[in-house]
Coordinates of C-alpha atoms in Angstrom, one line a residue:
Q10 CA 170.5 13.2 155.7
V11 CA 168.3 16.1 154.5
Q12 CA 169.9 19.5 154.6
L13 CA 168.5 22.9 153.7
V14 CA 171.1 25.6 154.1
E15 CA 170.1 29.3 153.7
S16 CA 172.4 32.1 152.9
G17 CA 172.3 35.7 151.8
G18 CA 170.8 37.3 154.9
G19 CA 172.2 40.5 156.3
L20 CA 171.6 44.2 157.1
V21 CA 170.1 46.4 154.4
Q22 CA 168.6 49.8 154.3
A23 CA 164.9 50.3 153.6
G24 CA 164.3 50.3 149.9
G25 CA 167.3 48.0 149.2
S26 CA 167.5 44.5 148.0
L27 CA 168.8 41.1 149.0
R28 CA 168.8 37.7 147.5
L29 CA 168.4 34.7 149.7
S30 CA 169.6 31.2 148.6
C31 CA 168.7 27.8 150.0
A32 CA 170.8 24.9 148.9
A33 CA 169.1 21.5 149.4
S34 CA 170.6 18.0 149.6
G35 CA 169.3 14.6 150.6
I36 CA 166.0 15.0 148.8
I37 CA 164.9 14.5 145.2
F38 CA 164.7 18.2 144.9
S39 CA 162.7 18.4 141.7
R40 CA 159.8 16.6 143.3
Y41 CA 159.3 19.1 146.2
T42 CA 157.5 22.3 146.6
M43 CA 160.0 24.7 148.0
S44 CA 159.0 27.7 150.2
W45 CA 160.3 30.6 152.2
Y46 CA 158.9 31.4 155.6
R47 CA 159.8 34.1 158.0
Q48 CA 159.4 34.8 161.7
A49 CA 159.7 38.2 163.3
P50 CA 160.1 38.7 167.0
G51 CA 156.9 38.1 168.8
K52 CA 155.1 36.8 165.7
E53 CA 154.2 33.4 164.3
R54 CA 156.1 32.0 161.4
E55 CA 154.4 32.9 158.2
L56 CA 154.6 31.8 154.6
V57 CA 156.4 34.4 152.4
A58 CA 156.5 32.5 149.0
A59 CA 156.3 29.0 147.6
I60 CA 157.2 27.5 144.3
S61 CA 156.0 24.1 143.0
R62 CA 158.0 21.5 141.3
V63 CA 156.7 22.8 137.9
G64 CA 157.3 26.5 138.8
N65 CA 153.9 27.7 140.0
T66 CA 154.4 30.4 142.6
N67 CA 152.4 31.8 145.5
Y68 CA 153.1 34.9 147.6
R69 CA 151.6 36.5 150.6
D70 CA 150.0 39.8 149.8
S71 CA 152.4 42.0 151.6
V72 CA 155.4 40.9 149.4
K73 CA 153.6 40.7 146.0
G74 CA 155.4 42.8 143.4
R75 CA 158.5 43.1 145.6
F76 CA 159.7 39.5 146.1
T77 CA 160.3 36.8 143.6
I78 CA 160.8 33.1 144.3
S79 CA 162.7 30.9 141.8
R80 CA 164.3 27.6 141.7
D81 CA 167.2 25.9 139.8
N82 CA 166.6 22.2 139.9
A83 CA 170.0 21.4 138.5
K84 CA 171.6 23.3 141.4
T85 CA 169.0 22.0 143.9
T86 CA 168.7 25.6 145.0
V87 CA 165.7 27.9 145.7
Y88 CA 166.1 31.7 145.7
L89 CA 164.2 34.6 147.1
Q90 CA 164.9 37.9 145.5
M91 CA 163.7 40.7 147.8
N92 CA 163.4 44.2 146.4
S93 CA 162.1 47.4 147.9
L94 CA 162.6 46.1 151.4
K95 CA 160.7 47.5 154.3
S96 CA 161.4 47.5 158.0
E97 CA 158.5 45.1 158.5
D98 CA 160.4 42.6 156.4
T99 CA 162.9 42.1 159.2
A100 CA 162.8 38.5 160.3
V101 CA 164.6 35.2 160.3
Y102 CA 163.9 33.7 156.9
Y103 CA 163.5 29.9 156.7
C104 CA 163.7 27.6 153.7
G105 CA 161.2 24.7 153.6
A106 CA 160.7 21.7 151.5
G107 CA 157.5 19.6 151.4
W108 CA 154.4 18.4 149.6
G109 CA 151.2 19.9 151.1
S110 CA 153.1 20.8 154.2
V111 CA 156.7 21.5 155.1
D112 CA 158.6 18.3 155.9
Y113 CA 162.0 19.8 156.2
W114 CA 163.3 23.2 157.4
G115 CA 166.6 25.1 157.2
K116 CA 168.0 26.8 160.2
G117 CA 167.2 30.2 158.9
T118 CA 169.0 33.4 157.9
L119 CA 168.5 36.8 159.5
V120 CA 167.3 39.7 157.4
T121 CA 167.4 43.1 159.1
V122 CA 166.0 46.1 157.3
S123 CA 167.0 49.4 158.8
S124 CA 164.3 52.2 158.8

């Protein structure tokens, strides 16, 4: 069974930081592109960041310079370091695994940034 389990969400003041973690099991982790998506109320789910199996990264423009995605293949875990958080970052953040598209999703972790 494939499992992606997010952790690290919570309430933080604007300007603060959080680090999200996603622990994966049931997949050959090192072969997958890992990604973070988010969904805010009334909005569609959007890609936040992705990291390939060899470490290439991609970020949406609104988080560039503030967020960093990384992975630890030995721990089968992907991270999202979020700095300088803004109220508009408030969303449920989902971990995804796939190749070309997301094949597996976590259940999400809520990030709330107070303004």
